[in-house]
């Protein structure tokens, strides 16, 4: 089924659009985080622990904030118009945002990169409802689990590649032209992919769009409260992403300040995290026999809780060494196994 979906026009363009966009988002976010924490390859020196942790957390907040206020508006637009054309238009606006990010890398400017990160957050908030709205229309019921697994796997694989690319970008900042080219190419590739999504029929063409983002958000919350099934699903999805965001926000600070590792150790830790997400997505799709199966959710929640407690135990019991640990030295320690299993 995976091969069939990846070769089908009703799914493949959406997959690649999401992959390229998520890769660009995380390329920027994680390179900014490493720039703040390690000050690699630039005129910037590594910041003190307190300031670095605050700025790294702020980067996550700046990127996520638009999702709270614009997702409802994005959902209304996705319902009123053809989702394929909405996706194309949103991804077109991602190109000038990528230009801002390119300027930030070129001038080694943290404020400009923060502005670009906020712009990518706006694009992501508007694209999310379109992305998840297209899947039920384009896929059969028995394909939904596999399709969702592929999209989630692509998202976290993009996190992995974006982090590795971000580390290289910061290290090789004396040649910003290559970084600028990568950002722009990914934005254009994502837009071109959306142009290949087959046109569809608007779900609610007579819907009146509420252009007030706060009002539309609270209206959506009231609708969620009135429908228990949708409310539970929204809470479960939100909890999954909350855990992921918290882990990704705290991981670089934990690796550098608590574990005592270098940027290579951070990248390796993120690789482990992303591989776990990808494997879990595919295992869930296989265990559900390619059909939606809510019975797997409690099992996943228990596993996440145990892993979170184990990670907290590692953080409280590990004493960092005086000298930073490289990747090879870190792998040979017990803390590497404990962190990987968590």
mmCIF file of C-alpha atoms in Angstrom:
data_model
loop_
_atom_site.group_PDB
_atom_site.id
_atom_site.type_symbol
_atom_site.label_atom_id
_atom_site.label_comp_id
_atom_site.label_asym_id
_atom_site.label_seq_id
_atom_site.Cartn_x
_atom_site.Cartn_y
_atom_site.Cartn_z
ATOM 1 C CA UNK A 1 0.000 0.000 0.000
ATOM 2 C CA UNK A 2 2.879 2.373 0.736
ATOM 3 C CA UNK A 3 4.248 1.999 -2.796
ATOM 4 C CA UNK A 4 0.795 2.539 -4.299
ATOM 5 C CA UNK A 5 0.192 5.718 -2.299
ATOM 6 C CA UNK A 6 3.635 7.154 -3.016
ATOM 7 C CA UNK A 7 3.051 6.743 -6.748
ATOM 8 C CA UNK A 8 -0.512 8.128 -6.724
ATOM 9 C CA UNK A 9 -1.099 11.746 -7.687
ATOM 10 C CA UNK A 10 -3.903 12.014 -5.117
ATOM 11 C CA UNK A 11 -1.348 11.558 -2.313
ATOM 12 C CA UNK A 12 2.282 11.955 -3.472
ATOM 13 C CA UNK A 13 2.199 15.739 -4.197
ATOM 14 C CA UNK A 14 0.749 16.432 -0.744
ATOM 15 C CA UNK A 15 3.400 14.202 0.833
ATOM 16 C CA UNK A 16 6.284 16.006 -0.877
ATOM 17 C CA UNK A 17 4.818 19.449 -0.236
ATOM 18 C CA UNK A 18 4.581 18.660 3.475
ATOM 19 C CA UNK A 19 8.066 17.143 3.519
ATOM 20 C CA UNK A 20 9.758 20.115 1.822
ATOM 21 C CA UNK A 21 7.890 22.629 3.973
ATOM 22 C CA UNK A 22 8.631 20.819 7.243
ATOM 23 C CA UNK A 23 12.270 20.442 6.189
ATOM 24 C CA UNK A 24 12.497 24.201 5.651
ATOM 25 C CA UNK A 25 10.773 24.949 8.977
ATOM 26 C CA UNK A 26 13.101 22.758 10.964
ATOM 27 C CA UNK A 27 16.190 23.724 8.991
ATOM 28 C CA UNK A 28 15.590 27.271 10.188
ATOM 29 C CA UNK A 29 14.403 26.460 13.723
ATOM 30 C CA UNK A 30 17.195 24.044 14.587
ATOM 31 C CA UNK A 31 19.990 26.024 12.950
ATOM 32 C CA UNK A 32 18.799 29.031 14.947
ATOM 33 C CA UNK A 33 18.803 26.918 18.111
ATOM 34 C CA UNK A 34 22.332 25.651 17.485
ATOM 35 C CA UNK A 35 23.485 29.167 16.623
ATOM 36 C CA UNK A 36 22.177 30.344 19.996
ATOM 37 C CA UNK A 37 23.530 27.416 22.007
ATOM 38 C CA UNK A 38 26.884 26.739 20.388
ATOM 39 C CA UNK A 39 27.691 29.849 18.351
ATOM 40 C CA UNK A 40 29.289 27.661 15.710
ATOM 41 C CA UNK A 41 30.987 29.069 12.656
ATOM 42 C CA UNK A 42 29.883 32.672 13.207
ATOM 43 C CA UNK A 43 31.031 35.823 14.911
ATOM 44 C CA UNK A 44 28.678 34.954 17.777
ATOM 45 C CA UNK A 45 30.061 33.363 20.933
ATOM 46 C CA UNK A 46 28.087 30.687 22.779
ATOM 47 C CA UNK A 47 25.621 32.406 25.131
ATOM 48 C CA UNK A 48 25.364 31.800 28.852
ATOM 49 C CA UNK A 49 23.126 28.912 29.873
ATOM 50 C CA UNK A 50 20.206 31.003 31.093
ATOM 51 C CA UNK A 51 19.967 33.243 28.058
ATOM 52 C CA UNK A 52 20.502 30.363 25.617
ATOM 53 C CA UNK A 53 17.732 28.313 27.219
ATOM 54 C CA UNK A 54 15.322 31.269 27.159
ATOM 55 C CA UNK A 55 16.013 32.110 23.510
ATOM 56 C CA UNK A 56 15.783 28.485 22.457
ATOM 57 C CA UNK A 57 12.410 28.147 24.188
ATOM 58 C CA UNK A 58 11.307 31.457 22.676
ATOM 59 C CA UNK A 59 12.107 30.108 19.207
ATOM 60 C CA UNK A 60 9.642 27.283 19.775
ATOM 61 C CA UNK A 61 7.001 29.704 21.063
ATOM 62 C CA UNK A 62 7.465 32.044 18.090
ATOM 63 C CA UNK A 63 6.961 29.171 15.659
ATOM 64 C CA UNK A 64 3.991 27.588 17.454
ATOM 65 C CA UNK A 65 2.076 30.758 18.438
ATOM 66 C CA UNK A 66 0.384 31.268 15.019
ATOM 67 C CA UNK A 67 -1.127 27.784 15.277
ATOM 68 C CA UNK A 68 -3.206 28.873 18.275
ATOM 69 C CA UNK A 69 -4.766 31.865 16.524
ATOM 70 C CA UNK A 70 -4.844 31.021 12.811
ATOM 71 C CA UNK A 71 -5.704 27.325 12.615
ATOM 72 C CA UNK A 72 -9.453 27.986 12.889
ATOM 73 C CA UNK A 73 -9.283 30.599 10.141
ATOM 74 C CA UNK A 74 -7.247 28.183 8.022
ATOM 75 C CA UNK A 75 -9.902 25.524 8.556
ATOM 76 C CA UNK A 76 -12.691 27.842 7.409
ATOM 77 C CA UNK A 77 -10.766 28.780 4.264
ATOM 78 C CA UNK A 78 -10.067 25.105 3.552
ATOM 79 C CA UNK A 79 -13.786 24.293 3.826
ATOM 80 C CA UNK A 80 -15.021 27.190 1.703
ATOM 81 C CA UNK A 81 -12.615 26.819 -1.220
ATOM 82 C CA UNK A 82 -10.946 24.036 -3.179
ATOM 83 C CA UNK A 83 -8.297 22.679 -0.805
ATOM 84 C CA UNK A 84 -5.818 22.005 -3.610
ATOM 85 C CA UNK A 85 -5.863 25.629 -4.749
ATOM 86 C CA UNK A 86 -5.749 26.899 -1.167
ATOM 87 C CA UNK A 87 -2.662 24.759 -0.567
ATOM 88 C CA UNK A 88 -1.033 26.170 -3.699
ATOM 89 C CA UNK A 89 -1.704 29.754 -2.650
ATOM 90 C CA UNK A 90 -0.398 29.217 0.892
ATOM 91 C CA UNK A 91 2.787 27.619 -0.350
ATOM 92 C CA UNK A 92 3.311 30.456 -2.811
ATOM 93 C CA UNK A 93 3.387 32.889 0.123
ATOM 94 C CA UNK A 94 6.016 30.692 1.765
ATOM 95 C CA UNK A 95 8.538 31.776 -0.877
ATOM 96 C CA UNK A 96 8.897 35.405 0.344
ATOM 97 C CA UNK A 97 9.106 34.114 3.919
ATOM 98 C CA UNK A 98 11.979 31.903 2.780
ATOM 99 C CA UNK A 99 13.643 34.994 1.336
ATOM 100 C CA UNK A 100 13.527 36.613 4.777
ATOM 101 C CA UNK A 101 15.114 33.495 6.282
ATOM 102 C CA UNK A 102 17.777 33.551 3.589
ATOM 103 C CA UNK A 103 18.573 37.157 4.487
ATOM 104 C CA UNK A 104 18.877 36.159 8.151
ATOM 105 C CA UNK A 105 21.421 33.496 7.338
ATOM 106 C CA UNK A 106 23.286 35.754 4.963
ATOM 107 C CA UNK A 107 23.686 38.485 7.582
ATOM 108 C CA UNK A 108 23.967 36.074 10.555
ATOM 109 C CA UNK A 109 21.060 37.952 12.174
ATOM 110 C CA UNK A 110 19.153 36.223 14.972
ATOM 111 C CA UNK A 111 16.284 38.806 14.951
ATOM 112 C CA UNK A 112 15.711 38.347 11.207
ATOM 113 C CA UNK A 113 15.728 34.565 11.667
ATOM 114 C CA UNK A 114 13.141 34.916 14.438
ATOM 115 C CA UNK A 115 10.953 36.970 12.084
ATOM 116 C CA UNK A 116 11.276 34.299 9.399
ATOM 117 C CA UNK A 117 10.469 31.592 11.940
ATOM 118 C CA UNK A 118 7.251 33.435 12.824
ATOM 119 C CA UNK A 119 6.413 33.634 9.118
ATOM 120 C CA UNK A 120 6.921 29.894 8.691
ATOM 121 C CA UNK A 121 4.641 29.393 11.693
ATOM 122 C CA UNK A 122 1.893 31.405 9.976
ATOM 123 C CA UNK A 123 2.257 29.347 6.792
ATOM 124 C CA UNK A 124 2.207 26.102 8.786
ATOM 125 C CA UNK A 125 -0.887 27.156 10.737
ATOM 126 C CA UNK A 126 -2.791 27.913 7.536
ATOM 127 C CA UNK A 127 -1.564 24.790 5.732
ATOM 128 C CA UNK A 128 -2.305 22.305 8.537
ATOM 129 C CA UNK A 129 -6.126 22.226 8.140
ATOM 130 C CA UNK A 130 -5.750 21.959 4.359
ATOM 131 C CA UNK A 131 -3.314 19.074 4.669
ATOM 132 C CA UNK A 132 -5.450 17.041 7.044
ATOM 133 C CA UNK A 133 -8.619 17.974 5.143
ATOM 134 C CA UNK A 134 -7.280 16.632 1.853
ATOM 135 C CA UNK A 135 -6.351 13.221 3.249
ATOM 136 C CA UNK A 136 -9.924 11.981 4.008
ATOM 137 C CA UNK A 137 -11.095 13.244 0.618
ATOM 138 C CA UNK A 138 -8.231 11.726 -1.366
ATOM 139 C CA UNK A 139 -7.758 8.410 0.453
ATOM 140 C CA UNK A 140 -10.002 5.436 1.034
ATOM 141 C CA UNK A 141 -10.875 4.470 4.600
ATOM 142 C CA UNK A 142 -8.439 1.552 4.559
ATOM 143 C CA UNK A 143 -5.680 3.886 3.305
ATOM 144 C CA UNK A 144 -6.066 6.580 5.963
ATOM 145 C CA UNK A 145 -3.912 4.944 8.633
ATOM 146 C CA UNK A 146 -1.041 4.344 6.211
ATOM 147 C CA UNK A 147 -1.419 7.801 4.678
ATOM 148 C CA UNK A 148 -1.321 9.475 8.086
ATOM 149 C CA UNK A 149 1.690 7.375 9.073
ATOM 150 C CA UNK A 150 3.535 8.432 5.924
ATOM 151 C CA UNK A 151 2.753 12.116 6.496
ATOM 152 C CA UNK A 152 3.815 11.942 10.157
ATOM 153 C CA UNK A 153 6.933 9.976 9.231
ATOM 154 C CA UNK A 154 7.791 12.568 6.575
ATOM 155 C CA UNK A 155 7.324 15.388 9.077
ATOM 156 C CA UNK A 156 9.688 13.915 11.636
ATOM 157 C CA UNK A 157 12.171 12.813 8.995
ATOM 158 C CA UNK A 158 12.196 16.445 7.892
ATOM 159 C CA UNK A 159 12.940 17.397 11.510
ATOM 160 C CA UNK A 160 15.925 15.060 11.419
ATOM 161 C CA UNK A 161 17.279 16.269 8.089
ATOM 162 C CA UNK A 162 16.550 19.883 8.967
ATOM 163 C CA UNK A 163 18.518 19.557 12.188
ATOM 164 C CA UNK A 164 21.504 17.964 10.473
ATOM 165 C CA UNK A 165 21.341 20.557 7.706
ATOM 166 C CA UNK A 166 20.960 23.320 10.277
ATOM 167 C CA UNK A 167 24.104 22.168 12.062
ATOM 168 C CA UNK A 168 26.040 22.147 8.827
ATOM 169 C CA UNK A 169 24.664 25.578 7.925
ATOM 170 C CA UNK A 170 25.826 27.108 11.200
ATOM 171 C CA UNK A 171 29.218 25.411 10.987
ATOM 172 C CA UNK A 172 29.747 26.480 7.384
ATOM 173 C CA UNK A 173 28.299 29.959 7.808
ATOM 174 C CA UNK A 174 31.261 31.487 5.978
ATOM 175 C CA UNK A 175 29.520 30.330 2.753
ATOM 176 C CA UNK A 176 25.909 31.507 3.219
ATOM 177 C CA UNK A 177 25.100 31.343 -0.492
ATOM 178 C CA UNK A 178 24.557 27.581 -0.317
ATOM 179 C CA UNK A 179 22.246 27.942 2.686
ATOM 180 C CA UNK A 180 20.258 30.663 0.929
ATOM 181 C CA UNK A 181 19.892 28.453 -2.146
ATOM 182 C CA UNK A 182 18.663 25.475 -0.083
ATOM 183 C CA UNK A 183 15.988 27.540 1.672
ATOM 184 C CA UNK A 184 14.652 29.010 -1.556
ATOM 185 C CA UNK A 185 14.759 25.711 -3.460
ATOM 186 C CA UNK A 186 12.778 23.935 -0.727
ATOM 187 C CA UNK A 187 10.130 26.677 -0.663
ATOM 188 C CA UNK A 188 9.761 26.606 -4.451
ATOM 189 C CA UNK A 189 9.693 22.785 -4.506
ATOM 190 C CA UNK A 190 6.902 22.747 -1.911
ATOM 191 C CA UNK A 191 4.883 25.222 -3.986
ATOM 192 C CA UNK A 192 5.407 23.245 -7.196
ATOM 193 C CA UNK A 193 4.278 20.049 -5.432
ATOM 194 C CA UNK A 194 0.992 21.669 -4.361
ATOM 195 C CA UNK A 195 0.332 22.664 -7.986
ATOM 196 C CA UNK A 196 0.151 18.942 -8.794
ATOM 197 C CA UNK A 197 -2.542 18.159 -6.196
ATOM 198 C CA UNK A 198 -5.761 17.244 -8.066
ATOM 199 C CA UNK A 199 -8.553 19.789 -7.802
ATOM 200 C CA UNK A 200 -11.468 18.897 -5.566
ATOM 201 C CA UNK A 201 -14.898 20.125 -4.516
ATOM 202 C CA UNK A 202 -15.239 22.672 -1.692
ATOM 203 C CA UNK A 203 -16.741 21.113 1.427
ATOM 204 C CA UNK A 204 -18.795 24.182 2.406
ATOM 205 C CA UNK A 205 -18.837 26.778 -0.402
ATOM 206 C CA UNK A 206 -21.533 28.848 1.352
ATOM 207 C CA UNK A 207 -19.559 29.151 4.582
ATOM 208 C CA UNK A 208 -19.073 32.730 5.796
ATOM 209 C CA UNK A 209 -15.465 33.190 6.879
ATOM 210 C CA UNK A 210 -14.895 34.979 10.169
ATOM 211 C CA UNK A 211 -11.800 37.100 9.549
ATOM 212 C CA UNK A 212 -11.343 37.800 13.259
ATOM 213 C CA UNK A 213 -8.796 35.128 14.290
ATOM 214 C CA UNK A 214 -9.618 35.324 18.001
ATOM 215 C CA UNK A 215 -13.363 35.069 17.456
ATOM 216 C CA UNK A 216 -13.028 32.192 15.008
ATOM 217 C CA UNK A 217 -10.699 30.368 17.400
ATOM 218 C CA UNK A 218 -13.105 30.634 20.338
ATOM 219 C CA UNK A 219 -15.987 29.602 18.070
ATOM 220 C CA UNK A 220 -14.034 26.489 17.112
ATOM 221 C CA UNK A 221 -13.393 25.714 20.777
ATOM 222 C CA UNK A 222 -17.124 25.980 21.494
ATOM 223 C CA UNK A 223 -17.853 23.565 18.662
ATOM 224 C CA UNK A 224 -15.260 21.148 20.033
ATOM 225 C CA UNK A 225 -16.887 21.326 23.453
ATOM 226 C CA UNK A 226 -20.263 20.417 21.957
ATOM 227 C CA UNK A 227 -19.009 17.285 20.163
ATOM 228 C CA UNK A 228 -17.393 14.792 22.531
ATOM 229 C CA UNK A 229 -15.925 12.569 19.810
ATOM 230 C CA UNK A 230 -14.189 15.435 18.032
ATOM 231 C CA UNK A 231 -13.135 16.973 21.360
ATOM 232 C CA UNK A 232 -11.428 13.780 22.482
ATOM 233 C CA UNK A 233 -9.663 13.434 19.139
ATOM 234 C CA UNK A 234 -8.475 17.040 19.292
ATOM 235 C CA UNK A 235 -7.148 16.559 22.829
ATOM 236 C CA UNK A 236 -5.272 13.419 21.843
ATOM 237 C CA UNK A 237 -3.681 15.060 18.814
ATOM 238 C CA UNK A 238 -2.798 18.167 20.815
ATOM 239 C CA UNK A 239 -1.227 16.075 23.568
ATOM 240 C CA UNK A 240 0.952 14.197 21.074
ATOM 241 C CA UNK A 241 2.260 17.412 19.535
ATOM 242 C CA UNK A 242 2.687 19.048 22.953
ATOM 243 C CA UNK A 243 4.947 16.224 24.097
ATOM 244 C CA UNK A 244 6.904 16.370 20.845
ATOM 245 C CA UNK A 245 7.363 20.145 21.033
ATOM 246 C CA UNK A 246 8.462 20.017 24.676
ATOM 247 C CA UNK A 247 11.006 17.288 23.929
ATOM 248 C CA UNK A 248 12.371 19.088 20.873
ATOM 249 C CA UNK A 249 12.586 22.392 22.767
ATOM 250 C CA UNK A 250 14.355 20.967 25.821
ATOM 251 C CA UNK A 251 16.564 18.416 24.062
ATOM 252 C CA UNK A 252 19.346 20.798 22.903
ATOM 253 C CA UNK A 253 19.625 22.446 26.319
ATOM 254 C CA UNK A 254 19.524 19.054 28.052
ATOM 255 C CA UNK A 255 22.263 17.637 25.835
ATOM 256 C CA UNK A 256 24.546 20.645 26.216
ATOM 257 C CA UNK A 257 24.027 21.656 29.851
ATOM 258 C CA UNK A 258 22.907 18.457 31.608
ATOM 259 C CA UNK A 259 24.437 15.642 29.583
ATOM 260 C CA UNK A 260 27.511 17.678 28.673
ATOM 261 C CA UNK A 261 27.479 16.801 24.985
ATOM 262 C CA UNK A 262 28.473 18.645 21.830
ATOM 263 C CA UNK A 263 26.337 19.522 18.816
ATOM 264 C CA UNK A 264 27.102 16.064 17.392
ATOM 265 C CA UNK A 265 25.552 14.429 20.467
ATOM 266 C CA UNK A 266 22.466 16.626 20.064
ATOM 267 C CA UNK A 267 22.071 15.581 16.434
ATOM 268 C CA UNK A 268 22.486 11.897 17.331
ATOM 269 C CA UNK A 269 19.872 12.228 20.091
ATOM 270 C CA UNK A 270 17.450 13.825 17.664
ATOM 271 C CA UNK A 271 18.097 11.053 15.134
ATOM 272 C CA UNK A 272 17.094 8.509 17.782
ATOM 273 C CA UNK A 273 13.946 10.466 18.614
ATOM 274 C CA UNK A 274 12.868 10.810 14.976
ATOM 275 C CA UNK A 275 13.535 7.162 14.158
ATOM 276 C CA UNK A 276 11.376 6.208 17.131
ATOM 277 C CA UNK A 277 8.522 8.397 15.842
ATOM 278 C CA UNK A 278 8.770 6.945 12.329
ATOM 279 C CA UNK A 279 8.860 3.358 13.593
ATOM 280 C CA UNK A 280 5.941 4.000 15.931
ATOM 281 C CA UNK A 281 3.861 5.481 13.116
ATOM 282 C CA UNK A 282 4.404 2.497 10.847
ATOM 283 C CA UNK A 283 3.845 -0.002 13.669
ATOM 284 C CA UNK A 284 0.571 1.713 14.554
ATOM 285 C CA UNK A 285 -0.548 1.529 10.927
ATOM 286 C CA UNK A 286 0.329 -2.177 10.761
ATOM 287 C CA UNK A 287 -1.252 -2.991 14.129
ATOM 288 C CA UNK A 288 -4.486 -1.274 13.130
ATOM 289 C CA UNK A 289 -4.629 -3.405 9.960
ATOM 290 C CA UNK A 290 -4.777 -0.217 7.874
ATOM 291 C CA UNK A 291 -8.011 0.950 9.508
ATOM 292 C CA UNK A 292 -8.591 3.606 12.200
ATOM 293 C CA UNK A 293 -8.213 1.890 15.577
ATOM 294 C CA UNK A 294 -8.655 4.033 18.696
ATOM 295 C CA UNK A 295 -7.833 1.069 20.944
ATOM 296 C CA UNK A 296 -4.124 1.675 20.263
ATOM 297 C CA UNK A 297 -4.231 5.187 21.741
ATOM 298 C CA UNK A 298 -4.124 4.198 25.469
ATOM 299 C CA UNK A 299 -1.177 1.922 24.761
ATOM 300 C CA UNK A 300 0.697 4.744 23.048
ATOM 301 C CA UNK A 301 -0.127 7.133 25.887
ATOM 302 C CA UNK A 302 1.293 4.715 28.481
ATOM 303 C CA UNK A 303 4.489 4.264 26.463
ATOM 304 C CA UNK A 304 4.899 8.039 26.150
ATOM 305 C CA UNK A 305 4.366 8.490 29.895
ATOM 306 C CA UNK A 306 6.941 5.838 30.806
ATOM 307 C CA UNK A 307 9.467 7.327 28.366
ATOM 308 C CA UNK A 308 8.897 10.835 29.762
ATOM 309 C CA UNK A 309 9.480 9.632 33.326
ATOM 310 C CA UNK A 310 12.614 7.785 32.237
ATOM 311 C CA UNK A 311 13.910 10.906 30.511
ATOM 312 C CA UNK A 312 13.260 12.958 33.656
ATOM 313 C CA UNK A 313 15.173 10.367 35.699
ATOM 314 C CA UNK A 314 18.147 10.652 33.354
ATOM 315 C CA UNK A 315 18.088 14.442 33.609
ATOM 316 C CA UNK A 316 18.053 14.396 37.425
ATOM 317 C CA UNK A 317 20.689 11.704 37.945
ATOM 318 C CA UNK A 318 23.309 12.568 35.327
ATOM 319 C CA UNK A 319 26.242 14.761 36.354
ATOM 320 C CA UNK A 320 27.925 16.450 33.369
ATOM 321 C CA UNK A 321 31.678 16.121 33.010
ATOM 322 C CA UNK A 322 33.960 19.145 33.103
ATOM 323 C CA UNK A 323 34.854 18.741 29.422
ATOM 324 C CA UNK A 324 32.231 18.422 26.682
ATOM 325 C CA UNK A 325 31.692 14.920 25.351
ATOM 326 C CA UNK A 326 32.016 14.250 21.639
ATOM 327 C CA UNK A 327 29.727 11.750 19.938
ATOM 328 C CA UNK A 328 32.182 8.824 20.131
ATOM 329 C CA UNK A 329 32.960 9.371 23.805
ATOM 330 C CA UNK A 330 29.285 9.882 24.611
ATOM 331 C CA UNK A 331 28.203 6.608 22.969
ATOM 332 C CA UNK A 332 30.619 4.719 25.227
ATOM 333 C CA UNK A 333 28.956 6.027 28.392
ATOM 334 C CA UNK A 334 25.939 4.629 30.235
ATOM 335 C CA UNK A 335 24.085 7.899 29.864
ATOM 336 C CA UNK A 336 23.953 7.344 26.093
ATOM 337 C CA UNK A 337 22.018 4.089 26.488
ATOM 338 C CA UNK A 338 19.706 5.641 29.093
ATOM 339 C CA UNK A 339 18.978 8.667 26.933
ATOM 340 C CA UNK A 340 18.407 6.556 23.825
ATOM 341 C CA UNK A 341 15.955 4.236 25.565
ATOM 342 C CA UNK A 342 14.080 7.192 27.056
#
